[in-house]
PDB file of C-alpha atoms and ligand atoms in Angstrom:
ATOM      1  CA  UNK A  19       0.000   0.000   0.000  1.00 54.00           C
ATOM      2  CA  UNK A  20       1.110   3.819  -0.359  1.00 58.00           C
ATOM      3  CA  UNK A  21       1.819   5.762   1.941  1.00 58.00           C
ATOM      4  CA  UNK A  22      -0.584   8.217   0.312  1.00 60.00           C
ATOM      5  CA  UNK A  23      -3.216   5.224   0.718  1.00 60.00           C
ATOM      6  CA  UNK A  24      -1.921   4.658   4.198  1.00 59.00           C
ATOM      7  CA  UNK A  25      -2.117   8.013   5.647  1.00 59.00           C
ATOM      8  CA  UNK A  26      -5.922   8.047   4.336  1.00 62.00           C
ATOM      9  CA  UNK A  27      -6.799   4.754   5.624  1.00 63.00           C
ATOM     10  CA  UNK A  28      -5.280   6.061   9.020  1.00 61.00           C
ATOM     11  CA  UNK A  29      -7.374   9.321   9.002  1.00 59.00           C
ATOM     12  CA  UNK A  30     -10.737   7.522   8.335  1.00 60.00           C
ATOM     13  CA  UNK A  31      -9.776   4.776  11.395  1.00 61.00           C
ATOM     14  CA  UNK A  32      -9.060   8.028  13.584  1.00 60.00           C
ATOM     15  CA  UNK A  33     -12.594   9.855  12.319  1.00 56.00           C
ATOM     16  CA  UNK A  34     -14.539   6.959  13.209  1.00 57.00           C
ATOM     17  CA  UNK A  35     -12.648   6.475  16.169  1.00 59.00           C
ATOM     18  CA  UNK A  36     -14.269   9.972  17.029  1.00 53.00           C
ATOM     19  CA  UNK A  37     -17.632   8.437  15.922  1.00 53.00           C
ATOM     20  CA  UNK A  38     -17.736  10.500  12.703  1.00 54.00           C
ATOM     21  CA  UNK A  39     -19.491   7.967  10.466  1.00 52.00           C
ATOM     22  CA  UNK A  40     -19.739  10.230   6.657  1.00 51.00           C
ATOM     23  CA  UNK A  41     -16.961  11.825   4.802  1.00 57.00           C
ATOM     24  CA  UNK A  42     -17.000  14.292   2.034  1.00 53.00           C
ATOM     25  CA  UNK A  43     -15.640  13.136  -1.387  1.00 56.00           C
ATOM     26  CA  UNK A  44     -14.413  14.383  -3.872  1.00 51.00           C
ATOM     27  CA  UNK A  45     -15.252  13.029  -7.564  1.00 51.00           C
ATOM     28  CA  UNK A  46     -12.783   9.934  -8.426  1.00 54.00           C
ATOM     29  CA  UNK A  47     -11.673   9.484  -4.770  1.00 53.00           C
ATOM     30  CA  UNK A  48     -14.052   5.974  -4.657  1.00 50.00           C
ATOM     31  CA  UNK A  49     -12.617   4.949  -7.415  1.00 50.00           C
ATOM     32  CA  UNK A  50      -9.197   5.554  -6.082  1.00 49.00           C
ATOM     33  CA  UNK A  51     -10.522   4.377  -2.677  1.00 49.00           C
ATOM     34  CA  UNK A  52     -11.735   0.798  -3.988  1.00 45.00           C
ATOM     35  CA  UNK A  53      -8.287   0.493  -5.071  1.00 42.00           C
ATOM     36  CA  UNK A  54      -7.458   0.799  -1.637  1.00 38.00           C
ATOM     37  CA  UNK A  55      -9.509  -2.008  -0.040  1.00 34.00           C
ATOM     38  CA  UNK A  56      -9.019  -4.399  -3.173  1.00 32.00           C
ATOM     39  CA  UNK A  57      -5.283  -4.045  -2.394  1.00 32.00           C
ATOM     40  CA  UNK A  58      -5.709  -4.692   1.480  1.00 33.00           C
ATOM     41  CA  UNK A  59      -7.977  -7.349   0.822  1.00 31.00           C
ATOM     42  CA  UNK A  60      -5.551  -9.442  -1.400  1.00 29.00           C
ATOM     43  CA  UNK A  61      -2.889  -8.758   1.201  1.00 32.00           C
ATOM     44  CA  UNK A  62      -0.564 -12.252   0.989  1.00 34.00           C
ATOM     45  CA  UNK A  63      -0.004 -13.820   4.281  1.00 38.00           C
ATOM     46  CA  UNK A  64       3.050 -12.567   5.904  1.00 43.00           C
ATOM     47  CA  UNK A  65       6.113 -14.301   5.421  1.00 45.00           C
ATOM     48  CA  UNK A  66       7.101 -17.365   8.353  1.00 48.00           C
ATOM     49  CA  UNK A  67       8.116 -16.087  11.671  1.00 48.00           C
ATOM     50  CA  UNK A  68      11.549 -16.590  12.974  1.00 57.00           C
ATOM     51  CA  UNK A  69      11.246 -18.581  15.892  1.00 61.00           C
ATOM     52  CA  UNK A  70       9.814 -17.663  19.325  1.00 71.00           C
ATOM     53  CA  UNK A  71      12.087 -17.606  22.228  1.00 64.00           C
ATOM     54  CA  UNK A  72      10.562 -20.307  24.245  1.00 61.00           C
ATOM     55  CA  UNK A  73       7.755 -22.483  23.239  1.00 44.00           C
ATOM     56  CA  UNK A  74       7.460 -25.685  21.197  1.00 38.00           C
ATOM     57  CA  UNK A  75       3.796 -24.946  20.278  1.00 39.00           C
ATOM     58  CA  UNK A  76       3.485 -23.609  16.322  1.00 38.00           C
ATOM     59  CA  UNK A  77       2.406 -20.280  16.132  1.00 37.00           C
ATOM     60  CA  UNK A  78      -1.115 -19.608  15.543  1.00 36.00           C
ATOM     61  CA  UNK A  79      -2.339 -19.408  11.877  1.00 33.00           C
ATOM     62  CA  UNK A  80      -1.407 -15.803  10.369  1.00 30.00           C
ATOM     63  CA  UNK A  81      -4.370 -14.182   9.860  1.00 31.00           C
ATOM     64  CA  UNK A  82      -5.218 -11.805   7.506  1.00 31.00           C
ATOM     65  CA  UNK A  83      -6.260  -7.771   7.889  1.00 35.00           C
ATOM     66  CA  UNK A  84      -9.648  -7.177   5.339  1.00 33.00           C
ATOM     67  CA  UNK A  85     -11.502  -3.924   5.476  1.00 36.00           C
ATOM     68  CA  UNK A  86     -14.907  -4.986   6.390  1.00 39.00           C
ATOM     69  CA  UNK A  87     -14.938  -7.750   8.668  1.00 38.00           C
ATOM     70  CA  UNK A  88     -17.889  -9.249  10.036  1.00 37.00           C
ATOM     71  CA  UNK A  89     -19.410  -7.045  13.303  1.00 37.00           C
ATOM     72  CA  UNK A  90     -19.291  -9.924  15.611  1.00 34.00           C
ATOM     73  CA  UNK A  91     -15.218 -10.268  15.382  1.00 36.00           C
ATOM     74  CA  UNK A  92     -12.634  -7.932  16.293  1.00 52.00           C
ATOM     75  CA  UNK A  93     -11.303  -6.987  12.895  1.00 68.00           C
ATOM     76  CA  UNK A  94     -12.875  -4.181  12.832  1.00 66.00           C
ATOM     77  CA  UNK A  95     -10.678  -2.914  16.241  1.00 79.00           C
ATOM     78  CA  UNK A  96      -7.329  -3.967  13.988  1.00 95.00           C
ATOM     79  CA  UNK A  97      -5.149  -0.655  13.115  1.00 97.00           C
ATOM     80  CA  UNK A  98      -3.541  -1.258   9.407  1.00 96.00           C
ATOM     81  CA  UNK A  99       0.008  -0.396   9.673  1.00 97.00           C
ATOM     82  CA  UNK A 100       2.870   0.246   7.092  1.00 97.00           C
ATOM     83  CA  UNK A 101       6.031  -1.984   6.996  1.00 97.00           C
ATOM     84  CA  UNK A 102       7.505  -4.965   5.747  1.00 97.00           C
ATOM     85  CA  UNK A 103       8.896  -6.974   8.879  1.00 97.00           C
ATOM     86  CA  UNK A 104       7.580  -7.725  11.908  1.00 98.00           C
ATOM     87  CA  UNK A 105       9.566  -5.184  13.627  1.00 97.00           C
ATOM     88  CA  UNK A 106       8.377  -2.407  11.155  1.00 98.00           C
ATOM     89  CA  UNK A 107       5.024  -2.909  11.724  1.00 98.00           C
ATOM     90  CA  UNK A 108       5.642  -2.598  15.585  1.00 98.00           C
ATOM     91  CA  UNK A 109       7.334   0.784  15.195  1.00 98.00           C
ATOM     92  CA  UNK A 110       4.603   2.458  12.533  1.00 98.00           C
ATOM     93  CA  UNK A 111       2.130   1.113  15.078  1.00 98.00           C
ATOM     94  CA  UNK A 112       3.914   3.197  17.910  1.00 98.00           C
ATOM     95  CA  UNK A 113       4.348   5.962  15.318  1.00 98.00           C
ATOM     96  CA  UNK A 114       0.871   6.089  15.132  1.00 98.00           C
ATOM     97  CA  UNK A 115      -0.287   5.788  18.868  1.00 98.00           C
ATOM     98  CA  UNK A 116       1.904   9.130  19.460  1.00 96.00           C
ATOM     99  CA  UNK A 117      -0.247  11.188  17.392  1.00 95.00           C
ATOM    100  CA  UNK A 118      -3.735   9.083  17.836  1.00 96.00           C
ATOM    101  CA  UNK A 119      -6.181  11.651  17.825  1.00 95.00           C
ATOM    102  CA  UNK A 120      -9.117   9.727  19.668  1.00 96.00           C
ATOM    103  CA  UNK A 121      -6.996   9.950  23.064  1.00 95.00           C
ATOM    104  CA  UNK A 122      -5.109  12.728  22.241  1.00 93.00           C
ATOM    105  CA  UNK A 123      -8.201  14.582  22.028  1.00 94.00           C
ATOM    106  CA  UNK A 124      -9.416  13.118  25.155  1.00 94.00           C
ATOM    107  CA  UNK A 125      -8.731  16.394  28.130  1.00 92.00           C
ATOM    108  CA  UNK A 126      -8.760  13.127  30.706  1.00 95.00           C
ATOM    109  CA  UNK A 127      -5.562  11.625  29.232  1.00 96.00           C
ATOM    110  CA  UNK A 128      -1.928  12.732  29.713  1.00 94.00           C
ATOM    111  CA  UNK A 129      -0.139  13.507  27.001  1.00 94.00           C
ATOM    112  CA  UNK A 130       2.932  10.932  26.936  1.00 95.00           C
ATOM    113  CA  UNK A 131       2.988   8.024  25.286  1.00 97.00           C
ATOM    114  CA  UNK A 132       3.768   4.496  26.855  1.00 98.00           C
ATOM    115  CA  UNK A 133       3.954   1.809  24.447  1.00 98.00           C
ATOM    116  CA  UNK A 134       5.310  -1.748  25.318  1.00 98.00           C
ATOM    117  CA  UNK A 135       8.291  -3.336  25.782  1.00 98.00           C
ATOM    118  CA  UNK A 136       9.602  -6.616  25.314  1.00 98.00           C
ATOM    119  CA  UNK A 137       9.965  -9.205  22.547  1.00 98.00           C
ATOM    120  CA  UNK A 138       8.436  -8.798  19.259  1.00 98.00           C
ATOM    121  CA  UNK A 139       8.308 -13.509  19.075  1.00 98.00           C
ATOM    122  CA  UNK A 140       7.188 -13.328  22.614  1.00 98.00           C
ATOM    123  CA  UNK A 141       4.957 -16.574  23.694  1.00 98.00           C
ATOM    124  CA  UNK A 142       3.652 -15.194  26.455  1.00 98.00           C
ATOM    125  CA  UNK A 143       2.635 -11.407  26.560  1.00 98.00           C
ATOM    126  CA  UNK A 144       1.314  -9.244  29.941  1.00 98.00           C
ATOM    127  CA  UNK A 145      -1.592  -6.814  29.526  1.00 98.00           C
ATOM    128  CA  UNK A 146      -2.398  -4.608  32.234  1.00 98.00           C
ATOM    129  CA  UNK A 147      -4.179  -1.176  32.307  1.00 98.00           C
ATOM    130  CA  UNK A 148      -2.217   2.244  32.108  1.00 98.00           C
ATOM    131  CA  UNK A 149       1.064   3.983  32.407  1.00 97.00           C
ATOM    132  CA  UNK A 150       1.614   5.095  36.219  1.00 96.00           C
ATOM    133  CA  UNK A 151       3.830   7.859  37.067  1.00 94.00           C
ATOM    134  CA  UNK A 152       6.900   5.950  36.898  1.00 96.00           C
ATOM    135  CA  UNK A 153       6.053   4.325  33.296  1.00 97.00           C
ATOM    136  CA  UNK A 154       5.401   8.137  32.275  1.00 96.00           C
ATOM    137  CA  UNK A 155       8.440   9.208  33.735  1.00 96.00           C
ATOM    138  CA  UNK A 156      10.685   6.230  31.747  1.00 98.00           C
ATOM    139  CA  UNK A 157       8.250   5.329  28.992  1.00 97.00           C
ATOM    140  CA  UNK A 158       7.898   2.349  29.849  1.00 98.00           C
ATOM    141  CA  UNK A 159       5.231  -0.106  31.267  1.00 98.00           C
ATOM    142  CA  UNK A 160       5.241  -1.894  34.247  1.00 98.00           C
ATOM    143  CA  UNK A 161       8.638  -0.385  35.705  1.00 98.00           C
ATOM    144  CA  UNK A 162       6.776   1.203  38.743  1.00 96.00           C
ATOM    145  CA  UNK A 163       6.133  -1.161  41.965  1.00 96.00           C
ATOM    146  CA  UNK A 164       4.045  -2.929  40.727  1.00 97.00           C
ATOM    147  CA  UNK A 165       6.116  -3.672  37.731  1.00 98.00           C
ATOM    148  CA  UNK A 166       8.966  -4.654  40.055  1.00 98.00           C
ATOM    149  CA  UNK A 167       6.480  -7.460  41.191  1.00 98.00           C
ATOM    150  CA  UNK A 168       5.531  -8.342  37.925  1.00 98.00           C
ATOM    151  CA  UNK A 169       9.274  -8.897  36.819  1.00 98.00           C
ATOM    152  CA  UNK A 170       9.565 -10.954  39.712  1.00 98.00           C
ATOM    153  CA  UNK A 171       6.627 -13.416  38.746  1.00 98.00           C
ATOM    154  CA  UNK A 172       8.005 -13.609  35.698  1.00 98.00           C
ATOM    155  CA  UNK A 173      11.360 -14.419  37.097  1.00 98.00           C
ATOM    156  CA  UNK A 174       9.853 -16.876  39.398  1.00 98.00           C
ATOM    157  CA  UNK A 175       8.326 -19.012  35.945  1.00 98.00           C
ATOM    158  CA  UNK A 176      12.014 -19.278  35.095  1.00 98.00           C
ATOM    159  CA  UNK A 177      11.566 -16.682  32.145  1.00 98.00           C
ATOM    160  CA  UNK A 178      13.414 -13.136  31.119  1.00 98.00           C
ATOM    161  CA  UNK A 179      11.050  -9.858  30.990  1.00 98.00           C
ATOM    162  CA  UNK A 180      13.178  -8.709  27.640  1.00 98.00           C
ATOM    163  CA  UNK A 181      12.019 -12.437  26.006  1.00 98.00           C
ATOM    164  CA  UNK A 182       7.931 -11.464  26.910  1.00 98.00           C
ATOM    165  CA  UNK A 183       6.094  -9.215  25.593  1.00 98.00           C
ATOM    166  CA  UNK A 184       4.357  -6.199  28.160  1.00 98.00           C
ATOM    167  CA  UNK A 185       1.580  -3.814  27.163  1.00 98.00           C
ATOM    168  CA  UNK A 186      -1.041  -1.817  28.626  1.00 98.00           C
ATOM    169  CA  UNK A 187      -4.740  -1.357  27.363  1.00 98.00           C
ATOM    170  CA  UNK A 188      -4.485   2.075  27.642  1.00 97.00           C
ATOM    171  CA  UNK A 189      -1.427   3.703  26.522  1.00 97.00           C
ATOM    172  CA  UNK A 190      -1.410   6.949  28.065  1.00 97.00           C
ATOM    173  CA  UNK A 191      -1.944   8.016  31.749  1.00 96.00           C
ATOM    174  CA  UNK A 192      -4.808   9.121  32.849  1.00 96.00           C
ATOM    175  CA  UNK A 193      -5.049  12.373  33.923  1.00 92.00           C
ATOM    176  CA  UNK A 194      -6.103  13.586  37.819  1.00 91.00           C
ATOM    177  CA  UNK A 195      -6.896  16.733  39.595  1.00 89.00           C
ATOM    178  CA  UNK A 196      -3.852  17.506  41.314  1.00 86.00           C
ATOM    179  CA  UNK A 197      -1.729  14.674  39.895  1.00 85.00           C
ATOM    180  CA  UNK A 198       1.279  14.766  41.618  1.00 88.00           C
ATOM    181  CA  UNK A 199       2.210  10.918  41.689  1.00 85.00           C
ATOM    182  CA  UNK A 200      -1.443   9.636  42.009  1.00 87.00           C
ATOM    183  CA  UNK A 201      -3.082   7.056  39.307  1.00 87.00           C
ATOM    184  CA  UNK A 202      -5.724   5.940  38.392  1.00 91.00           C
ATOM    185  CA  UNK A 203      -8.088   3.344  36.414  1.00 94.00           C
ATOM    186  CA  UNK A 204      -8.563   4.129  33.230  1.00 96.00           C
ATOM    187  CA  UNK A 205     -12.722   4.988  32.009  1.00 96.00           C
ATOM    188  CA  UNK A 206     -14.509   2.856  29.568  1.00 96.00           C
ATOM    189  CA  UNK A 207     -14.459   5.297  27.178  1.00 96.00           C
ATOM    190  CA  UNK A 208     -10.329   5.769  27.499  1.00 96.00           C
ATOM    191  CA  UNK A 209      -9.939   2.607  26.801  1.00 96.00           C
ATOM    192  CA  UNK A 210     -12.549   2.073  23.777  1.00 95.00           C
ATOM    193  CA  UNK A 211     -10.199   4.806  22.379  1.00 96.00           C
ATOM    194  CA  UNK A 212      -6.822   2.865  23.004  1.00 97.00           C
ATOM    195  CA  UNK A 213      -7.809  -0.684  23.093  1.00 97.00           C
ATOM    196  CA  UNK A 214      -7.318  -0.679  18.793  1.00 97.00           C
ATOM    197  CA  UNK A 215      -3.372  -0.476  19.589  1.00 98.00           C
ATOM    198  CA  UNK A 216      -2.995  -3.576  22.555  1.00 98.00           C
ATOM    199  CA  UNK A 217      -5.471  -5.883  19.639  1.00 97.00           C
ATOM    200  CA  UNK A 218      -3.231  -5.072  16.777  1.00 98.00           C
ATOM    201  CA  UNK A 219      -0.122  -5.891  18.870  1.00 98.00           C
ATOM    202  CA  UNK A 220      -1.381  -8.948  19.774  1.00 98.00           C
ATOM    203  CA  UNK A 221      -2.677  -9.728  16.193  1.00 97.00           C
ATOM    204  CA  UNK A 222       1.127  -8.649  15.174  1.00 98.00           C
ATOM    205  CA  UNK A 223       2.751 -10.657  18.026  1.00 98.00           C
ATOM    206  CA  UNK A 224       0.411 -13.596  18.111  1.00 98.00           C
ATOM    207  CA  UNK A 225       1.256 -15.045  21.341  1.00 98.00           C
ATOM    208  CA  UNK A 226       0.354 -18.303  21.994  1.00 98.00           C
ATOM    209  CA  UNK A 227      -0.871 -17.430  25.626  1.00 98.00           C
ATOM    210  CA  UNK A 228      -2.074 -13.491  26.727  1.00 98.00           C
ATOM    211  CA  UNK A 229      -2.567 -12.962  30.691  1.00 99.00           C
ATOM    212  CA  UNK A 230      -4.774 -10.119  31.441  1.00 98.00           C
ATOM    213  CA  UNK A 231      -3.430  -8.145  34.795  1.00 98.00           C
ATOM    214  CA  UNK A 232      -6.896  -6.846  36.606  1.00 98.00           C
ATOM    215  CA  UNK A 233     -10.383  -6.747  35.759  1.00 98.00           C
ATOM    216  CA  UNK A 234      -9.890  -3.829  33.794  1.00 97.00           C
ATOM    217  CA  UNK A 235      -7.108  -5.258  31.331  1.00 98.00           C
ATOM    218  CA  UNK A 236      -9.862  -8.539  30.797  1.00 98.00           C
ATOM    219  CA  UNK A 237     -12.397  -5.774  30.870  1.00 98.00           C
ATOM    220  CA  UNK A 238     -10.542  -3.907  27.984  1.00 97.00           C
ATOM    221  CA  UNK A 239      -9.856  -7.398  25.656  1.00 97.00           C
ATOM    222  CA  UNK A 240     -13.820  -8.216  25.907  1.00 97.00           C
ATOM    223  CA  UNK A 241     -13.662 -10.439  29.178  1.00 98.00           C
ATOM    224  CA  UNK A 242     -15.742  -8.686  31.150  1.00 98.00           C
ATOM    225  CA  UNK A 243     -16.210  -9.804  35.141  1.00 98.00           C
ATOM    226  CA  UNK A 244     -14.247  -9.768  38.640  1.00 98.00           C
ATOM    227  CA  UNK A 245     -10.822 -11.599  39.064  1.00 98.00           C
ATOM    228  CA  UNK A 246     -12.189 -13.966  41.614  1.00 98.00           C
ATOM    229  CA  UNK A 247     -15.060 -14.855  39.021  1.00 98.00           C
ATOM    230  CA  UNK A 248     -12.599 -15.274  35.792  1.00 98.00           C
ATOM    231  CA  UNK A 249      -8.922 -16.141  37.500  1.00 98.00           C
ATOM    232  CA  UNK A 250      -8.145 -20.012  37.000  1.00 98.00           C
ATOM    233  CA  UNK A 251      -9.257 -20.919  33.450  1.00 98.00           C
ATOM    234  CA  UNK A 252      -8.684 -19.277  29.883  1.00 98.00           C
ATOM    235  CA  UNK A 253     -10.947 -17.396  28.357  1.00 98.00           C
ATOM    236  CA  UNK A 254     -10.191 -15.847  25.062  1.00 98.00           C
ATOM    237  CA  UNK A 255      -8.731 -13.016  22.928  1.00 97.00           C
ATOM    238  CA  UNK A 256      -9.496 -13.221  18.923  1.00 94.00           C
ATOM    239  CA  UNK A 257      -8.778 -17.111  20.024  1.00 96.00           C
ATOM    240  CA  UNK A 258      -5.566 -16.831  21.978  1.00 98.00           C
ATOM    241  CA  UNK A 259      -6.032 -18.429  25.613  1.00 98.00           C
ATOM    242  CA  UNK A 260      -6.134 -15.215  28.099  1.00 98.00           C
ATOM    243  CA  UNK A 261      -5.585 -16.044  31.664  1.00 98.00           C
ATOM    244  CA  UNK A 262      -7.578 -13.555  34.111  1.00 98.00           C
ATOM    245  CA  UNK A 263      -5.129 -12.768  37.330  1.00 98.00           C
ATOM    246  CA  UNK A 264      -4.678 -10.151  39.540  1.00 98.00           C
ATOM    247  CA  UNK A 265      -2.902  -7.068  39.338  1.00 98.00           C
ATOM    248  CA  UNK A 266       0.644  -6.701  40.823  1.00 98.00           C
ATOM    249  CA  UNK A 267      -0.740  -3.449  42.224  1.00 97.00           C
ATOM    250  CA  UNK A 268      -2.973  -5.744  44.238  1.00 97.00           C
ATOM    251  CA  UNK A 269      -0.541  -8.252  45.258  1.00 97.00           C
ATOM    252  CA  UNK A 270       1.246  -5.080  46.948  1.00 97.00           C
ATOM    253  CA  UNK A 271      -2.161  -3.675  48.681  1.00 96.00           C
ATOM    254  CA  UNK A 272      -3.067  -6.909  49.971  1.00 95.00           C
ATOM    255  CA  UNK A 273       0.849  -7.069  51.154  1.00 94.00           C
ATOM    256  CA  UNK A 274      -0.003  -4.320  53.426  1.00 93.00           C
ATOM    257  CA  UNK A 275      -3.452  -5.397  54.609  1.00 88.00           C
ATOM    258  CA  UNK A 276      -2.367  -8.721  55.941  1.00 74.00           C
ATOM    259  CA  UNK A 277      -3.722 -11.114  53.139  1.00 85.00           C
ATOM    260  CA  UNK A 278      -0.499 -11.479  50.844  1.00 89.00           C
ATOM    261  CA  UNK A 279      -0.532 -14.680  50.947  1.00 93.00           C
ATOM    262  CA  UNK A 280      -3.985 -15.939  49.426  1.00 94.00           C
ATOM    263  CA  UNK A 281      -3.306 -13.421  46.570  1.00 96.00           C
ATOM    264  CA  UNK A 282       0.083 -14.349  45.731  1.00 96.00           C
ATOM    265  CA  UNK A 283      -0.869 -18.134  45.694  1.00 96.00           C
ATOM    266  CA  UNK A 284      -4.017 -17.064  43.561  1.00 97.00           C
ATOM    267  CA  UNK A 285      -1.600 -15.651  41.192  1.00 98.00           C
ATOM    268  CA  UNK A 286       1.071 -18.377  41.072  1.00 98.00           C
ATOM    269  CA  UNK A 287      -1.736 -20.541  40.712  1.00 98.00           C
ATOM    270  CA  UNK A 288      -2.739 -19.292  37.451  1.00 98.00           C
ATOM    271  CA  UNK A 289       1.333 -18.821  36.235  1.00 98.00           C
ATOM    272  CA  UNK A 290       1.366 -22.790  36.894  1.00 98.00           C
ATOM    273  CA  UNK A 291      -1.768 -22.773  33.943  1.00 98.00           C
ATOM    274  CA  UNK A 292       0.166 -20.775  31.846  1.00 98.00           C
ATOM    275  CA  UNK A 293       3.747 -22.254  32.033  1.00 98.00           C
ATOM    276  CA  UNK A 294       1.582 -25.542  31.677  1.00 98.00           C
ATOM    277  CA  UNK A 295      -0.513 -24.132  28.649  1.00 98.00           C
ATOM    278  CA  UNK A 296       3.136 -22.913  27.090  1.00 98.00           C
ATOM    279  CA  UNK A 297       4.655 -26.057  27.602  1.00 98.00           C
ATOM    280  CA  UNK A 298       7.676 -24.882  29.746  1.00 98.00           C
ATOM    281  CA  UNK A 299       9.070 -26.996  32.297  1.00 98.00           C
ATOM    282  CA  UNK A 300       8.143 -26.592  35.858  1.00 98.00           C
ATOM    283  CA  UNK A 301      10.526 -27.720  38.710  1.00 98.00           C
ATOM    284  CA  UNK A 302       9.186 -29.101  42.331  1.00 97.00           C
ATOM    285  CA  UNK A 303      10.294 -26.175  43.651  1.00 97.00           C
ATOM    286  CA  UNK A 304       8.059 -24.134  41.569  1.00 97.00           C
ATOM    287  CA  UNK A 305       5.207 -26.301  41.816  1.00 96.00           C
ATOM    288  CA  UNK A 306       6.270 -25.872  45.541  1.00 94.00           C
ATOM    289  CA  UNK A 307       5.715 -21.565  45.691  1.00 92.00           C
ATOM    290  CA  UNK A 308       2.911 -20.522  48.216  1.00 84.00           C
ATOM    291  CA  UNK A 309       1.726 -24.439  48.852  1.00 79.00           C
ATOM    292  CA  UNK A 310      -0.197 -24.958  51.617  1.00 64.00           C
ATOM    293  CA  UNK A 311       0.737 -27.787  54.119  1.00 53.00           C
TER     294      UNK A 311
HETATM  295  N1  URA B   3      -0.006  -0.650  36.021  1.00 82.90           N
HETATM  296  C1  URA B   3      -0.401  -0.997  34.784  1.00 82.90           C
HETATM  297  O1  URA B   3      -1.472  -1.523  34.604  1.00 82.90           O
HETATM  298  N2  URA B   3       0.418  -0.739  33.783  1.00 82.90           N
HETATM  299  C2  URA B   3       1.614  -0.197  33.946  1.00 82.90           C
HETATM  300  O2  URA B   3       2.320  -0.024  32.962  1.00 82.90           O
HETATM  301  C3  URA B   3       2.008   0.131  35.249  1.00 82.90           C
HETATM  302  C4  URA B   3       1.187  -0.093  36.271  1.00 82.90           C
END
C-alpha cells in the first residue's frame, strides 16, 4: 500500500474512532478508494516467523487484515500499519499511537505516550491497564512497583522480561486533579479509544498465551467480570487463551493489609496454567511456591 493510501486509511480509522461515520468526497476518490480495499484485501499472508524464544507450540495461523470484517469479530478494532517486517510494523504502530487523535483529544488523558516493551516472538505477553507515574516518567510499562512485582513473577516461571512481551490497554496516563504521583483506572471510554493499539499488537505478536493483569485489562480485551469470578481458566482473545489474574498493584495492597498470601498463591496458581498451557518446564520447587501444608 502507499503511503498516500496509508495516511488516508489512518485518518478515516481516527474519524470513526471519534464516531464520525460520513466523509465528504471528492469526484474519483471511490474509485481511487476501492483500489485501496481491493489491495488490502488481497494482502498475501506474511512471510514465516523466525522462531519464538521459548515455546514448542506452532504459532497460531497468520491471519489476515480485510476492510470490512464481520461485526461480531474484532477486525474491525485492527489498526492497518505500514512496513515490511515484523519489527516495522511494531514501530509504525507506535508511530501512530503518538499522534492518535481519539486519546489525544481526550482532556482526561496525559499527554505521553507508553507503548510496550519486550519481545516482538514473545509466547507469552502481559496486559495490564495504564502507564503510572513511573512508566510516564521512563516510557515504559510496568517499571513502577508494581512492575517490580511483575518482573519478579516472571522471574519466578524461570523466564526473562526482555524475552515477553508487556503492554497496557491504555497507553497513556490518565489524567487527575492535582496529579502529583497519584493514578488511576482508566474509564470505559479511554480505553474504547486505546484498546485498537494492545489488539493489533497482539494480532502482530500472536502469542500463543495473553494474561490479562486486573479486571480492567480482561475488561478492555472483551472479558468482562471480577478476578475472583474469571482467575483459573482461559478465556479468550481473537482465540488466543487469556488467563484472568490479579494485578501486581494488588498483590502489593493486599501485602499491606495482611492477606499477601492468598493473593500471591491465587496468582502463582494461574502462572502454573500458563507455564503448563506454554509447555515450559516446571521444577518441584516451583510447583512448591505458596503451597499450603
Ligand atoms: N499498572 C499498569 O497496569 N500498567 C503499567 O504499565 C504500570 C502499572
Amino acid at each position: 500500500m502507499s503511503a498516500a493510501s496509508q495516511l488516508l486509511k489512518q485518518h478515516l480509522q481516527q474519524r470513526q474512532m471519534l464516531g464520525k461515520t460520513h466523509v465528504a468526497l471528492r469526484p474519483g476518490t471511490m474509485d481511487r478508494l476501492t483500489g485501496v480495499v481491493r489491495e488490502s484485501a488481497v494482502r498475501a499472508a506474511p512471510a514465516p516467523e523466525p522462531s519464538r524464544s521459548f515455546a514448542a507450540a506452532p504459532a497460531p495461523a497468520a491471519r489476515i487484515l480485510l476492510e470490512a470484517p464481520p461485526p461480531e469479530t474484532k477486525k474491525a478494532d485492527l489498526l492497518e500499519v505500514a512496513g515490511e517486517t515484523l519489527e516495522e510494523k511494531l514501530a509504525a504502530l507506535r508511530t501512530m499511537a503518538e499522534t492518535w487523535e481519539p486519546a489525544r483529544s481526550m482532556q482526561s488523558l496525559r499527554k505521553t505516550m507508553v507503548f510496550a516493551v519486550g519481545s516482538p516472538l514473545a509466547s507469552l505477553m502481559f496486559v495490564g491497564e495504564a502507564p503510572g507515574a513511573e512508566e510516564e516518567k521512563l516510557g515504559e510499562p510496568f517499571v513502577g512497583p508494581a512492575g517490580q512485582k511483575l518482573t519478579a513473577i516472571i522471574k519466578a516461571m524461570g523466564l526473562e522480561r526482555r524475552k515477553v512481551y508487556i503492554s497496557n490497554i491504555c497507553k497513556f496516563r490518565p489524567a487527575m486533579d492535582n496529579q502529583g504521583s497519584g493514578n488511576r483506572k482508566p474509564t470505559a471510554e479511554e480505553m474504547r479509544a486505546c484498546v485498537p493499539f494492545v489488539l493489533t499488537e497482539i494480532d502482530l505478536i500472536k502469542p500463543l498465551v495473553i494474561v490479562a493483569l486486573g479486571a480492567t485489562a480482561a475488561e478492555g480485551l472483551g472479558i468482562p467480570g471480577t478476578v475472583g469470578g474469571l482467575r483459573g481458566k482461559f478465556h479468550s482473545t481473537s482465540g488466543i487463551p487469556t488467563m484472568v489474574t490479579y494485578h501486581p498493584s494488588y498483590l502489593l495492597r493486599e501485602e499491606q493489609t495482611g492477606d499477601g498470601i492468598r493473593a500471591k498463591r491465587a496468582v502463582w496458581e494461574d502462572m502454573l496454567k500458563v507455564m503448563e498451557k506454554l509447555g515450559l518446564p516446571i521444577s518441584a520447587k516451583q510447583r512448591g511456591y505458596f503451597q499450603t501444608k
